[in-house]
Amino acid sequence: MIETPTAARPWRGHPLMRSTHKDALIRALSQIKVETTTTSEGLIHMVTTGRATCIEFSNDDLPSDGSGHTRPLYISVSSSGRRVPYVLLDNSSALNVCPLATAIAFGYAPSNFGPFTQTVRAYDNTKREVMGTSEIELLIGPTTFITVFQVLRIHTSFNLLLGWPWIHTIGAIFSSLHQKVKFIHDGQIVTVQFVGDVFI
């Protein structure tokens, strides 16, 4: 009797591999047509297509000028059919911020803002009163998000700032080094990268 090599029986003796798991794995693998020239990476891609679970950045994601920059990450989004450049992603901000000038450019007036009674500290450690909140619909890549922003009367280097509330809600991972943000939508990884433009 010829014994099958242990490497060809990965579930044998493995405490977490129950027969139901083994049967499900064999069924799934038996439904895939694999060419004899398929690499192991190609096989993994075939099995995981449509089921993105891991976001990563590599040197291939670096901008054309490489890693020798110190730029923050700005992206462009769309809102109400308008392109909105210079949207800053900031992992140190506990708020999504919309400057009053941007809110006015969107057609909002202070009477449209929802209530918000707290005072916040700005990036320069000064206290700022929040004028109110505004829900703004953003199209980022193929995905639409209804995002709550705190409206502040401040001069900024951005049109909108997406902080923890947006980043954590959608599970976005961004890299200022790579000048990209990635998130999973409908089982696929969406990548949005910096595009230079002007303020609105």
Coordinates of C-alpha atoms in Angstrom, one line a residue:
M1 CA 0.0 0.0 0.0
I2 CA 1.3 3.4 -1.0
E3 CA 1.0 6.1 1.7
T4 CA 0.0 9.6 0.7
P5 CA 2.6 12.1 1.8
T6 CA 1.6 14.2 4.8
A7 CA 2.0 17.4 2.8
A8 CA -0.8 16.3 0.5
R9 CA -3.1 15.7 3.6
P10 CA -3.0 19.1 5.3
W11 CA -6.1 18.3 7.5
R12 CA -4.8 15.0 8.9
G13 CA -4.1 15.3 12.5
H14 CA -5.0 19.0 12.6
P15 CA -7.1 19.7 15.7
L16 CA -9.2 22.5 14.0
M17 CA -10.0 20.6 10.8
R18 CA -13.2 18.7 11.4
S19 CA -14.7 16.4 8.8
T20 CA -17.3 19.0 8.0
H21 CA -14.6 21.5 7.2
K22 CA -12.6 19.0 5.2
D23 CA -15.7 18.0 3.2
A24 CA -16.6 21.7 2.5
L25 CA -13.0 22.4 1.4
I26 CA -12.9 19.4 -0.9
R27 CA -16.3 20.4 -2.4
A28 CA -15.2 24.0 -3.0
L29 CA -11.9 22.9 -4.5
S30 CA -13.5 20.2 -6.7
Q31 CA -15.6 22.9 -8.4
I32 CA -12.6 24.9 -9.6
K33 CA -11.0 24.1 -12.9
V34 CA -7.3 24.6 -12.5
E35 CA -4.8 24.5 -15.3
T36 CA -1.6 22.5 -14.7
T37 CA 0.4 25.7 -15.2
T38 CA -1.4 27.6 -12.4
T39 CA 1.0 28.9 -9.7
S40 CA 0.2 28.7 -6.0
E41 CA -0.5 32.4 -6.0
G42 CA -2.9 32.0 -8.9
L43 CA -4.7 29.3 -7.1
I44 CA -5.1 31.5 -4.0
H45 CA -6.4 34.3 -6.3
M46 CA -9.0 31.9 -7.8
V47 CA -10.2 30.8 -4.4
T48 CA -10.5 34.3 -2.9
T49 CA -11.8 36.3 -5.9
G50 CA -14.8 38.3 -4.8
R51 CA -14.0 37.8 -1.1
A52 CA -11.5 40.5 -0.3
T53 CA -10.6 40.3 3.4
C54 CA -7.1 41.9 3.6
I55 CA -5.9 45.3 2.6
E56 CA -2.2 45.9 2.1
F57 CA 0.1 48.4 0.6
S58 CA 3.3 47.6 -1.3
N59 CA 6.0 49.5 -3.2
D60 CA 3.8 49.2 -6.3
D61 CA 1.4 51.6 -4.5
L62 CA 3.9 54.4 -4.1
P63 CA 3.4 57.6 -6.0
S64 CA 5.5 58.3 -9.1
D65 CA 7.9 60.4 -7.0
G66 CA 8.5 57.5 -4.6
S67 CA 8.7 57.7 -0.8
G68 CA 10.7 60.9 -0.5
H69 CA 7.8 63.2 0.2
T70 CA 6.1 64.5 3.3
R71 CA 2.6 65.2 1.9
P72 CA -0.5 64.5 3.9
L73 CA -3.2 62.5 2.1
Y74 CA -5.8 64.4 0.2
I75 CA -8.3 62.7 -2.0
S76 CA -11.1 64.0 -4.3
V77 CA -14.7 63.0 -3.7
S78 CA -18.1 64.0 -5.3
S79 CA -21.1 65.5 -3.6
S80 CA -24.3 66.6 -5.3
G81 CA -22.7 66.1 -8.7
R82 CA -19.7 68.4 -7.8
R83 CA -16.2 67.3 -7.6
V84 CA -14.7 68.2 -4.2
P85 CA -10.9 68.2 -4.2
Y86 CA -8.6 68.5 -1.2
V87 CA -10.4 66.2 1.2
L88 CA -7.9 65.5 4.0
L89 CA -7.8 62.1 5.7
D90 CA -6.7 62.6 9.3
N91 CA -6.3 59.7 11.7
S92 CA -5.7 62.0 14.6
S93 CA -9.1 63.9 14.2
A94 CA -12.0 62.8 16.4
L95 CA -14.4 64.7 14.1
N96 CA -15.3 65.0 10.4
V97 CA -14.9 68.7 9.7
C98 CA -16.6 70.9 7.1
P99 CA -15.4 74.5 7.0
L100 CA -18.2 77.0 6.8
A101 CA -16.9 78.2 3.4
T102 CA -17.3 74.7 2.0
A103 CA -20.8 74.3 3.6
I104 CA -21.8 77.6 1.9
A105 CA -20.4 76.4 -1.4
F106 CA -22.6 73.3 -1.1
G107 CA -25.6 75.6 -0.7
Y108 CA -26.1 75.2 3.1
A109 CA -26.9 78.1 5.4
P110 CA -26.4 78.0 9.2
S111 CA -30.2 77.6 9.6
N112 CA -29.7 74.2 7.8
F113 CA -27.2 72.9 10.4
G114 CA -28.2 70.4 13.1
P115 CA -27.5 71.2 16.7
F116 CA -24.2 70.7 18.3
T117 CA -23.4 72.4 21.6
Q118 CA -19.8 71.3 22.3
T119 CA -16.7 73.4 21.9
V120 CA -13.7 71.6 20.3
R121 CA -10.0 72.3 20.2
A122 CA -8.6 72.9 16.8
Y123 CA -5.3 71.7 15.4
D124 CA -3.6 74.8 16.9
N125 CA -5.0 74.0 20.4
T126 CA -7.4 77.0 20.3
K127 CA -11.1 76.5 21.3
R128 CA -13.6 76.6 18.5
E129 CA -17.3 76.7 18.6
V130 CA -19.0 74.2 16.4
M131 CA -21.7 76.0 14.4
G132 CA -23.7 72.8 13.9
T133 CA -23.7 69.5 12.1
S134 CA -24.5 68.8 8.5
E135 CA -25.1 65.4 6.7
I136 CA -23.3 65.4 3.4
E137 CA -23.6 62.7 0.8
L138 CA -20.2 61.8 -0.5
L139 CA -19.3 59.6 -3.5
I140 CA -15.9 58.1 -2.9
G141 CA -14.8 55.6 -5.6
P142 CA -18.0 53.6 -6.4
T143 CA -19.5 54.0 -3.0
T144 CA -21.9 56.6 -1.5
F145 CA -21.6 57.5 2.1
I146 CA -23.9 59.8 4.2
T147 CA -21.4 61.5 6.5
V148 CA -22.0 63.7 9.4
F149 CA -19.7 66.7 9.6
Q150 CA -19.2 69.3 12.3
V151 CA -19.2 72.8 10.7
L152 CA -16.6 75.1 11.9
R153 CA -15.7 78.7 10.9
I154 CA -12.0 78.2 10.3
H155 CA -9.4 78.8 7.6
T156 CA -8.0 75.5 6.4
S157 CA -5.8 73.7 3.9
F158 CA -8.7 71.4 3.1
N159 CA -12.3 71.5 1.7
L160 CA -13.4 68.6 4.0
L161 CA -11.7 66.6 6.7
L162 CA -12.5 62.9 7.2
G163 CA -11.5 61.8 10.7
W164 CA -12.1 58.8 12.9
P165 CA -15.9 58.7 12.5
W166 CA -15.6 58.1 8.7
I167 CA -12.4 56.1 8.8
H168 CA -13.6 53.7 11.5
T169 CA -17.2 53.3 10.2
I170 CA -16.1 52.1 6.8
G171 CA -12.9 50.3 7.9
A172 CA -10.7 52.5 5.7
I173 CA -7.0 52.0 5.7
F174 CA -5.0 54.8 4.4
S175 CA -1.3 55.6 3.8
S176 CA 0.0 59.1 3.4
L177 CA 3.3 57.5 2.2
H178 CA 1.5 55.7 -0.6
Q179 CA -1.0 58.6 -1.1
K180 CA -3.9 56.2 -1.2
V181 CA -6.9 55.0 0.9
K182 CA -8.3 51.5 0.6
F183 CA -11.5 50.0 1.9
I184 CA -13.7 47.0 1.1
H185 CA -17.0 47.4 -0.7
D186 CA -19.1 44.6 -1.9
G187 CA -16.3 42.1 -1.4
Q188 CA -13.8 44.1 -3.5
I189 CA -11.0 46.4 -2.4
V190 CA -11.6 50.0 -3.5
T191 CA -8.5 52.2 -3.9
V192 CA -8.7 56.0 -4.0
Q193 CA -5.6 58.0 -4.6
F194 CA -4.5 61.6 -4.4
V195 CA -5.5 63.8 -7.4
G196 CA -4.3 67.4 -7.2
D197 CA -6.7 70.2 -7.8
V198 CA -7.9 73.5 -6.5
F199 CA -10.1 74.5 -3.6
I200 CA -13.8 74.9 -4.1

